[in-house]
Tab-separated table of C-alpha atoms and ligand atoms in Angstrom:
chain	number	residue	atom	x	y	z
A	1	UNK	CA	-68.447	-29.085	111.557
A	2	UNK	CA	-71.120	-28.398	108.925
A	3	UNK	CA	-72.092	-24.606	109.082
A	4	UNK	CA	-75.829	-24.563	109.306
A	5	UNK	CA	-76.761	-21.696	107.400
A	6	UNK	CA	-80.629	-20.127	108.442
A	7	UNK	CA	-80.176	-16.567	107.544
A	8	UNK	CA	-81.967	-17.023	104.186
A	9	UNK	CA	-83.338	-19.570	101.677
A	10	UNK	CA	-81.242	-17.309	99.294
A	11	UNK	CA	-78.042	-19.299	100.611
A	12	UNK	CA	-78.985	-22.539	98.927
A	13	UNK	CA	-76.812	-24.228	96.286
A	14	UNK	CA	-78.393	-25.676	92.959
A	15	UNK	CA	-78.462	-29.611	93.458
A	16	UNK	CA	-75.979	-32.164	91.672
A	17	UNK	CA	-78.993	-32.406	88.972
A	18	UNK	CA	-79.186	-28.577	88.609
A	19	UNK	CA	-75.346	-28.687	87.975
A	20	UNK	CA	-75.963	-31.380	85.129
A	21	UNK	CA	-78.737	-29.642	83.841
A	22	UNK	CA	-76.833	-26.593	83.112
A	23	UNK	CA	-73.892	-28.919	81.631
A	24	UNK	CA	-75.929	-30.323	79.575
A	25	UNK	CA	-77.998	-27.405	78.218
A	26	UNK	CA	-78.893	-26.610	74.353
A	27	UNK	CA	-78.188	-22.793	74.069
A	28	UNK	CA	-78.943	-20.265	72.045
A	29	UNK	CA	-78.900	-16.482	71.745
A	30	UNK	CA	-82.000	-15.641	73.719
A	31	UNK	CA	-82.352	-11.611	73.247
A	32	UNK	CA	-82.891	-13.195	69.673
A	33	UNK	CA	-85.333	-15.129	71.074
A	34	UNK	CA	-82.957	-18.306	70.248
A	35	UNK	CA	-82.371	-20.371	73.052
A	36	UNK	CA	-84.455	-23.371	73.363
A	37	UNK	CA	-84.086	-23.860	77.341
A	38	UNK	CA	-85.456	-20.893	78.207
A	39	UNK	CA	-88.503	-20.841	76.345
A	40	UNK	CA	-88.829	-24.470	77.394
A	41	UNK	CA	-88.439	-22.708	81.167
A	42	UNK	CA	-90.828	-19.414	80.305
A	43	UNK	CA	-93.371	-21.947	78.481
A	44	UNK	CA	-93.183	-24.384	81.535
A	45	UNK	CA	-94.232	-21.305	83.977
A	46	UNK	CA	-96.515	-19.980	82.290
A	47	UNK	CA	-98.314	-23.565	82.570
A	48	UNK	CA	-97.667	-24.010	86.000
A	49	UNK	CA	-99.067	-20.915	86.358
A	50	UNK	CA	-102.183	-20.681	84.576
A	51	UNK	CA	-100.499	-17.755	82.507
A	52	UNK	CA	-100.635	-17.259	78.887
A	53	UNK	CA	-96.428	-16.230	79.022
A	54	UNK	CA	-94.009	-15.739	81.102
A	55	UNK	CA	-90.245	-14.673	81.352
A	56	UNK	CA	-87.181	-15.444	82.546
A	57	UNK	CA	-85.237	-12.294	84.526
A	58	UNK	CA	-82.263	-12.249	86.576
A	59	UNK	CA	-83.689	-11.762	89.578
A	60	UNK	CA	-86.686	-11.568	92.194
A	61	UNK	CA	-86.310	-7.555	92.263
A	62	UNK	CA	-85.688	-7.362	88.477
A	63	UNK	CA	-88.739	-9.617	88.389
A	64	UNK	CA	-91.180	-6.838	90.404
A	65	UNK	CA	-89.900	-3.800	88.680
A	66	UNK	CA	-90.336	-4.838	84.942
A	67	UNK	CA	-93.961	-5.905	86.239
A	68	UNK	CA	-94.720	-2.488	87.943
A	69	UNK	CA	-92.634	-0.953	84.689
A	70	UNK	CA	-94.739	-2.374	82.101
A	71	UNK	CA	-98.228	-1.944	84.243
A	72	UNK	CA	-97.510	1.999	85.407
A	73	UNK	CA	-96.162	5.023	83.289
A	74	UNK	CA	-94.198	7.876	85.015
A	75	UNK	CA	-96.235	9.560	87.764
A	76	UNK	CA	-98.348	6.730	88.601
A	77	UNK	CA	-99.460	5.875	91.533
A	78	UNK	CA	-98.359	2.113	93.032
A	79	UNK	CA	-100.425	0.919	96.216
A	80	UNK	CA	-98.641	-1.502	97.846
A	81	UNK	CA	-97.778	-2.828	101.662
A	82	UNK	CA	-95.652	-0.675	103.574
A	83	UNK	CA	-93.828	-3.998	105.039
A	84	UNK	CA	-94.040	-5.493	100.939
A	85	UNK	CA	-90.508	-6.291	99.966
A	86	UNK	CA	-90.900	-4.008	97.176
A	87	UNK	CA	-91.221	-0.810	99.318
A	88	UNK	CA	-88.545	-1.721	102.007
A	89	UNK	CA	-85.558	-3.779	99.698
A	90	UNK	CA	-85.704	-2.937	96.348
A	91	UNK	CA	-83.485	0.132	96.686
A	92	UNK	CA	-86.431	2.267	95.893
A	93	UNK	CA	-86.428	0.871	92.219
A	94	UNK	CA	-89.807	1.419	91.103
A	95	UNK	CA	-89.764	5.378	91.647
A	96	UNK	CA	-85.902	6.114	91.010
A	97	UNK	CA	-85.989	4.030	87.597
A	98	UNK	CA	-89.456	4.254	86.690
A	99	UNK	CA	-90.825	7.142	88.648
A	100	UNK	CA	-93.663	5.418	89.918
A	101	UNK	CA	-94.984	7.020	92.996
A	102	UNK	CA	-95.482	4.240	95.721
A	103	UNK	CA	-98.320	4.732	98.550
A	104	UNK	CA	-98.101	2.633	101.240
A	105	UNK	CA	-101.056	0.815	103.024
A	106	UNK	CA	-99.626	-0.657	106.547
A	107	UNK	CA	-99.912	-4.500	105.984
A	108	UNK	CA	-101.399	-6.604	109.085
A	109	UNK	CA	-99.343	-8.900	110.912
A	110	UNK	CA	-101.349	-11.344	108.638
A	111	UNK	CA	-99.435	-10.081	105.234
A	112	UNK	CA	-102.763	-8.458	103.855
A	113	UNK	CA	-103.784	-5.148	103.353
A	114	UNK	CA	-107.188	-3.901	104.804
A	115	UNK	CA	-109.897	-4.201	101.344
A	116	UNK	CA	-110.663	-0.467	103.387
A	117	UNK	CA	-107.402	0.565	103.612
A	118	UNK	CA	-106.849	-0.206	99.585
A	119	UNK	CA	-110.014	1.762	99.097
A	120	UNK	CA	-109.281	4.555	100.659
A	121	UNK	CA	-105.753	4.907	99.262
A	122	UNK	CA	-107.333	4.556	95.486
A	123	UNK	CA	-106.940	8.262	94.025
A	124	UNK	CA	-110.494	10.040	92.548
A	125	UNK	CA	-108.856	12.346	89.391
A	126	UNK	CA	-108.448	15.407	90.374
A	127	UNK	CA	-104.918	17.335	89.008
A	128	UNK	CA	-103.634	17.742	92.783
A	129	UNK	CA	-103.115	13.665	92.825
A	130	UNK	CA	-101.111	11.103	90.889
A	131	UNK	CA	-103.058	8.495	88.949
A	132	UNK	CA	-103.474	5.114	90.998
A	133	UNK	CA	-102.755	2.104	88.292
A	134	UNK	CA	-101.212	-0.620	90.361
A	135	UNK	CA	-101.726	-2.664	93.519
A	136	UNK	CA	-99.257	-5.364	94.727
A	137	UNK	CA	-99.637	-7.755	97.184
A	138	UNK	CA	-96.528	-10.140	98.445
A	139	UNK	CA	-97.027	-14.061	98.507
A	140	UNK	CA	-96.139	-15.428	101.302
A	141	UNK	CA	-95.257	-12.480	103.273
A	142	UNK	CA	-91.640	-12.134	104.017
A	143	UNK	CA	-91.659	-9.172	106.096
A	144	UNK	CA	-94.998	-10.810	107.980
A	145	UNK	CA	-92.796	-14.226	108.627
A	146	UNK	CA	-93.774	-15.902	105.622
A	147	UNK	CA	-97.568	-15.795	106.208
A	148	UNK	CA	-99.398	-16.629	103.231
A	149	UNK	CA	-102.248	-15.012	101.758
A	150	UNK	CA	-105.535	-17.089	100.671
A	151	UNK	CA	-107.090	-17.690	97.167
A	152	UNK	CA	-109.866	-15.598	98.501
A	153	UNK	CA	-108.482	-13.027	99.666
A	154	UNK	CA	-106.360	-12.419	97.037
A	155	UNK	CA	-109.719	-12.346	94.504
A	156	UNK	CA	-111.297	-10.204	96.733
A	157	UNK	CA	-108.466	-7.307	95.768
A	158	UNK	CA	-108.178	-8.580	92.405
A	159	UNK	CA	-111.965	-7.870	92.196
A	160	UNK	CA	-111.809	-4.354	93.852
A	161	UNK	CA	-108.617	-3.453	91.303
A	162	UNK	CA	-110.734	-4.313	88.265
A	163	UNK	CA	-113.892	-2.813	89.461
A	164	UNK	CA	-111.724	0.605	89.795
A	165	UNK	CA	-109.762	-0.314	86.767
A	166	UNK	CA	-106.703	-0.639	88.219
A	167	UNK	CA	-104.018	-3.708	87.699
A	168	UNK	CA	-103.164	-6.577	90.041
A	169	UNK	CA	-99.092	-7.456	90.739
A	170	UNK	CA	-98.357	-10.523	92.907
A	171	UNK	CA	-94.963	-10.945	94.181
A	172	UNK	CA	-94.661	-14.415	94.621
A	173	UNK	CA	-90.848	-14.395	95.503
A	174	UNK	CA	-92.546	-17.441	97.616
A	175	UNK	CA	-95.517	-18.446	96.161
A	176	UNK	CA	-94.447	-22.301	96.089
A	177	UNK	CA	-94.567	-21.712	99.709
A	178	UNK	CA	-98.152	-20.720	100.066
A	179	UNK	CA	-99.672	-23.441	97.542
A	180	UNK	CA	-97.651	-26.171	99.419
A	181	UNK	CA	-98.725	-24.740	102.997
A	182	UNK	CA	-102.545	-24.584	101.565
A	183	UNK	CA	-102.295	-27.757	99.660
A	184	UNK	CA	-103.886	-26.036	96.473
A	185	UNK	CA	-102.597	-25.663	92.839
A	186	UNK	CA	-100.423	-22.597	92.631
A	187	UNK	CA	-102.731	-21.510	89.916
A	188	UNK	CA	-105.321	-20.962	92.205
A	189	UNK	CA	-102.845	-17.992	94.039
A	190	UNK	CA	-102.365	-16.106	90.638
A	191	UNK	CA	-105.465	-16.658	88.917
A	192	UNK	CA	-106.895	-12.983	89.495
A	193	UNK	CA	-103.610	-11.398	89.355
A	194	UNK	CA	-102.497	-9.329	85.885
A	195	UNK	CA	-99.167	-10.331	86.542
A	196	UNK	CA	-96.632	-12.264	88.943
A	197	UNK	CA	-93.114	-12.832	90.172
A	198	UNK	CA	-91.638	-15.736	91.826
A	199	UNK	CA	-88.126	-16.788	92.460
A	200	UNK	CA	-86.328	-20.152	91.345
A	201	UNK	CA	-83.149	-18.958	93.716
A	202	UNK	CA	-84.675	-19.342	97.130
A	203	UNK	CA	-86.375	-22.415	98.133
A	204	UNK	CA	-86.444	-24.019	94.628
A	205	UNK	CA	-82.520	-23.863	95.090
A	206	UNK	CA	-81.708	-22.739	91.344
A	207	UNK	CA	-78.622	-20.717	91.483
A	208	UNK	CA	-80.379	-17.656	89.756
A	209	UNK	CA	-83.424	-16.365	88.157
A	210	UNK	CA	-87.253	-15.342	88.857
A	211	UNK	CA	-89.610	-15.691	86.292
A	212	UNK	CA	-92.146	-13.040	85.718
A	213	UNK	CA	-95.817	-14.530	84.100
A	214	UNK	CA	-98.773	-12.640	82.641
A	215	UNK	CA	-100.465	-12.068	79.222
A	216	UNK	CA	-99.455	-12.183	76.266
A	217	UNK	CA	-99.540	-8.344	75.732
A	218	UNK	CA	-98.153	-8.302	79.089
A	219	UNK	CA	-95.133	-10.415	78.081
A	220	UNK	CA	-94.446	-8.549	74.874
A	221	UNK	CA	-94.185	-5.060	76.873
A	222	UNK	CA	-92.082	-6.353	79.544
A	223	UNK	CA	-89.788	-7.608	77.691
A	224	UNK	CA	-89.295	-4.507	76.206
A	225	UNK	CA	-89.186	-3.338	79.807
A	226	UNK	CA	-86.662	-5.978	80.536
A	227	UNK	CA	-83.744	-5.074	77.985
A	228	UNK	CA	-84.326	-1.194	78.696
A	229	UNK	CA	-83.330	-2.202	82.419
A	230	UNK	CA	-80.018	-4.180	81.216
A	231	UNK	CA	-82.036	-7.761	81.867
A	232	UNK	CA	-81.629	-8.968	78.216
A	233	UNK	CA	-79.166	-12.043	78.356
A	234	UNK	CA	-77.777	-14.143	76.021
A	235	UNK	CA	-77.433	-17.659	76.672
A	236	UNK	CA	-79.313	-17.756	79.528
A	237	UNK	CA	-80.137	-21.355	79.399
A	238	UNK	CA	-77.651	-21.811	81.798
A	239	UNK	CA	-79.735	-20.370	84.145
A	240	UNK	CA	-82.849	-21.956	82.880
A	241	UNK	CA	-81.604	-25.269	82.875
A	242	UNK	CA	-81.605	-25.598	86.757
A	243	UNK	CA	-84.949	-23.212	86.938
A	244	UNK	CA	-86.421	-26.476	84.966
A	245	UNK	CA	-85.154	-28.711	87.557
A	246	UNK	CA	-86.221	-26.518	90.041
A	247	UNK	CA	-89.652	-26.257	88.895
A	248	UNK	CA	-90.043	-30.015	88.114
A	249	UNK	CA	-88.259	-31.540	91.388
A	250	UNK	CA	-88.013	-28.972	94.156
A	251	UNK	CA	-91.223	-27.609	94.939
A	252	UNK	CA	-93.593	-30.503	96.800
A	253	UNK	CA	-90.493	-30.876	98.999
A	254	UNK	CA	-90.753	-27.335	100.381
A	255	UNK	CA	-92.997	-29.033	103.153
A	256	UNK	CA	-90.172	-30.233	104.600
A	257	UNK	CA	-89.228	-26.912	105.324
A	258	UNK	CA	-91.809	-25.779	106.575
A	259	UNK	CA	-92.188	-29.004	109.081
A	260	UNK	CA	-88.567	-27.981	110.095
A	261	UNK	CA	-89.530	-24.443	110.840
A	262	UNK	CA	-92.376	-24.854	112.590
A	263	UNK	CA	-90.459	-27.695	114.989
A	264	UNK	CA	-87.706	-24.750	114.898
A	265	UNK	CA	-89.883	-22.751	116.429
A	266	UNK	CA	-91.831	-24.826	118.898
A	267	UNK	CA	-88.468	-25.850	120.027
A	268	UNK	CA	-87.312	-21.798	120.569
A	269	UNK	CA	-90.818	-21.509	122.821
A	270	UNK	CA	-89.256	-23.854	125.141
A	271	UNK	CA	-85.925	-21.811	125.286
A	272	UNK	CA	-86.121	-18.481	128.604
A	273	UNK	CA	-85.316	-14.879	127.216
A	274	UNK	CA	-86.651	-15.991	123.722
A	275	UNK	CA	-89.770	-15.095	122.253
A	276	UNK	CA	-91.643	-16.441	119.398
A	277	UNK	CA	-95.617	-17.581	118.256
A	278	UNK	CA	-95.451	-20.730	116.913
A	279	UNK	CA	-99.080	-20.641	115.730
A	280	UNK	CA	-97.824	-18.370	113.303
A	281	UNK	CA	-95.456	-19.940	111.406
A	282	UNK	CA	-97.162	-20.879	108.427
A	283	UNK	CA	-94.201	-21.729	106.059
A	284	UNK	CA	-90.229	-21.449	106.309
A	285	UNK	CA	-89.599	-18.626	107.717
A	286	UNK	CA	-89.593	-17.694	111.714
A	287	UNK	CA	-89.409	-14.691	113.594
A	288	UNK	CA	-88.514	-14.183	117.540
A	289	UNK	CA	-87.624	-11.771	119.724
A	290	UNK	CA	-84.660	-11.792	122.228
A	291	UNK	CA	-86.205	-10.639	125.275
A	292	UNK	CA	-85.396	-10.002	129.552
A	293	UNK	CA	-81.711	-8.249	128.606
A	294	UNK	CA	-79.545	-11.544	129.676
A	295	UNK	CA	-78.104	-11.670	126.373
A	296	UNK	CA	-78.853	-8.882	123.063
A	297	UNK	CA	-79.323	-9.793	119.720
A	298	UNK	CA	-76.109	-9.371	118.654
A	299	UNK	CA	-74.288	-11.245	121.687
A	300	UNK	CA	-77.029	-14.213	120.001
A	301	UNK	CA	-76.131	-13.846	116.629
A	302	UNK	CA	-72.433	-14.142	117.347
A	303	UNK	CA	-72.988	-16.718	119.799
A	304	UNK	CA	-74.523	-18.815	117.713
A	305	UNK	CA	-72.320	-18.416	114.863
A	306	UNK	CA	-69.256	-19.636	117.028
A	307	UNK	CA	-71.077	-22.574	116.818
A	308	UNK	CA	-71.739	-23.088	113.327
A	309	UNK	CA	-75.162	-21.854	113.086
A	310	UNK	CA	-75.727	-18.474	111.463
A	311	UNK	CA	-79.263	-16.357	111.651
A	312	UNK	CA	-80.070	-12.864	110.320
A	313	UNK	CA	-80.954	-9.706	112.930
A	314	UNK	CA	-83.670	-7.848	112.010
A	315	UNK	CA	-83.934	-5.320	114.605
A	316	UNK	CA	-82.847	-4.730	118.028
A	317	UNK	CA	-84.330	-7.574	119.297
A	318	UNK	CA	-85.477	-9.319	116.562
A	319	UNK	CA	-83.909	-12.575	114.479
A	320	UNK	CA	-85.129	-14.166	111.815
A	321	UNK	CA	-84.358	-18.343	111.195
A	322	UNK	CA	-85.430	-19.641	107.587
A	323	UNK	CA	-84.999	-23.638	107.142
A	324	UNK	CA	-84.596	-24.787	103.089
A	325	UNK	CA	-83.419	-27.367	100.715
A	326	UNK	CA	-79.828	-28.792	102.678
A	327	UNK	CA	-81.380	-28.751	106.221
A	328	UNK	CA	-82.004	-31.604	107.723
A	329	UNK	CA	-84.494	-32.614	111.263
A	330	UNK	CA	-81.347	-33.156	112.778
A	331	UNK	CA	-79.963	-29.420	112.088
A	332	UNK	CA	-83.112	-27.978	113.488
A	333	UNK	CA	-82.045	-29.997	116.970
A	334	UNK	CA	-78.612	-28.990	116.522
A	335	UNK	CA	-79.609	-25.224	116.250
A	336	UNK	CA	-81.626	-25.564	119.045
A	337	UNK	CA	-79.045	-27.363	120.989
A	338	UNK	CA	-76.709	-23.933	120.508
A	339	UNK	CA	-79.879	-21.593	121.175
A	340	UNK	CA	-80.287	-22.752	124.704
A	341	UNK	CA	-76.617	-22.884	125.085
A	342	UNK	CA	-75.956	-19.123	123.955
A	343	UNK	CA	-78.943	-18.147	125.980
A	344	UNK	CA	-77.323	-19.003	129.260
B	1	PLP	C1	-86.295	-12.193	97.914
B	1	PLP	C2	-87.525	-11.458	97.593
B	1	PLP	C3	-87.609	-10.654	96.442
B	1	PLP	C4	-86.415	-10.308	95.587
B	1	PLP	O1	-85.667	-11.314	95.116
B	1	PLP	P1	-84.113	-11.130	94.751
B	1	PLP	O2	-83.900	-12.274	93.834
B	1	PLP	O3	-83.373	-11.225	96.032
B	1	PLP	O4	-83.945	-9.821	94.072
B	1	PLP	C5	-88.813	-10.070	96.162
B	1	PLP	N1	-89.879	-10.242	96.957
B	1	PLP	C6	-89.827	-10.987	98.069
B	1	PLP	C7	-91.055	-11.151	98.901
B	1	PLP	C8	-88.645	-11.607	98.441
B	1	PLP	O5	-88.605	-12.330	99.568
């Protein structure tokens, strides 16, 4: 029986051309600034992203702390969503490593911050406050259910940061996501911002990495940034080799996940004691609620995984399904095959 896996996008394993990719890649000693397929990776994502550079880090968390490390000095002020990935699951790492002093704005269901709400959190300088440098947004919104933010509004808080002289950080953990559900060029998403993250681990399917993309001067301080946090590696063409592949091969087919999730959750409408809005499933990730006491979460969860198919719990009540690279239609009927079953 094939175990299929929705708890995260995370889960997914590089492809068979990943795998030769990293075989067959030319390495070098890349803290030296030596190996040749990772600046063909950095150079390739800073393309794809309109950026002027861009580097490779171990991870999507590494990715948003050397950016809010190299934009904000000790006692700065972060604003940032108080759903943002980045305030709830980073393990605090912005103020613990960098003591950067995060203020929360409460994000709308829609994954954007009120332009009012951002105003009013912006500090005037006066010694009782902390200095506001930084606002971060988070694109697509995981905590929202993947709900992506548009080129507009993203300009319209790029344009309110530089007006108060303040910085713009994107974490586009999922940013592939939102261009493919809007049908524009990814550049388009990061255009205003002074610097983003994405990850090549989660629906590209590389087996590790995010890449972090900005200016030049940007690039040259976070790297700094980078080795003082223990993210200088050595041969990491092995890593870059599948975040090529991942970049050139795996992101046009992340409509297919998000035609999977949205039939995912059409079909979990249909099911009695669950809950979910298919309207707003923008991309590949959706949230419902267990609801009328039959059955809890947990008796769900467990349920379901007897039967091969494994989601997350996010709450009491709430689950979380996210369809990727090695789902298939056909898993998205099996899953909701065993949904109505354990709901009975
Ligand atoms: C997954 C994720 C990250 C962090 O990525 P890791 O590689 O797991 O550290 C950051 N931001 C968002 C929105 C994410 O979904």
């Amino acid at each position: 029986m094939k175990t299929i896996d929705l708890r995260s996008d995370t889960v997914t394993l590089p492809t068979a051309a990943m795998r030769e990719a990293i075989s067959n890649a030319e390495l070098g000693d890349d803290v030296f600034g030596e190996d040749p397929t990772t600046i063909r990776l950095e150079k390739m994502a800073a393309e794809r992203m309109g950026k002027e550079a861009a580097m490779l880090v171990a991870s999507g968390t590494m990715g948003n702390l050397v950016c809010v490390l190299t934009h904000c000095g000790r006692g700065d002020e972060a604003i940032l969503g108080d759903q943002s990935h980045t305030f709830l699951y980073e393990a605090g790492g912005i103020a613990t490593l960098g003591g950067v002093h995060p203020h929360t704005v409460a994000n709308q269901p829609d994954g954007t911050l009120r332009i009012e709400d951002i105003e009013g959190a912006i500090r005037v300088d006066n010694v009782h406050f902390p200095r506001t440098r930084l606002i971060c947004l988070e694109n697509t919104h995981n905590r929202c259910g993947g709900a992506v933010l548009s080129p507009e509004y993203i300009e319209q808080v790029a344009a309110l940061a530089h007006d108060r002289g303040l910085v713009l950080h994107l974490d586009g953990a999922r940013v592939f996501n939102a261009a493919v559900a809007l049908g524009v060029d990814v550049k388009e998403l990061v255009w205003h911002a002074d610097s983003v993250s994405f990850c090549l681990s989660k629906g590209l399917s590389a087996p590790v990495g995010s890449v972090v993309c900005g200016s030049k001067e940007f690039a040259a301080e976070a790297r700094r940034i980078r080795k003082s946090v223990g993210g200088g590696m050595r041969q990491c063409g092995i890593i870059a080799a599948a975040g090529i592949e991942a970049l050139d091969n795996m992101t046009a087919r992340l409509a297919d996940d998000h035609a999977n999730a949205k039939r995912l959750a059409e079909g979990i409408a249909e099911i009695g004691g669950l809950a979910v809005e298919p309207q707003r499933v923008q991309t590949n990730i959706v949230f419902f609620d267990v609801v009328g006491g039959a059955v809890t979460a947990e008796q769900l969860v467990a349920r379901l995984g007897d039967s091969g198919v494994r989601i997350l719990q996010l709450g009491p009540a709430r689950v979380r399904a996210v369809t990727h690279y090695g789902i298939e239609a056909e898993d998205i009927e099996t899953a909701l095959d065993a949904l109505g079953k354990a709901m009975c």
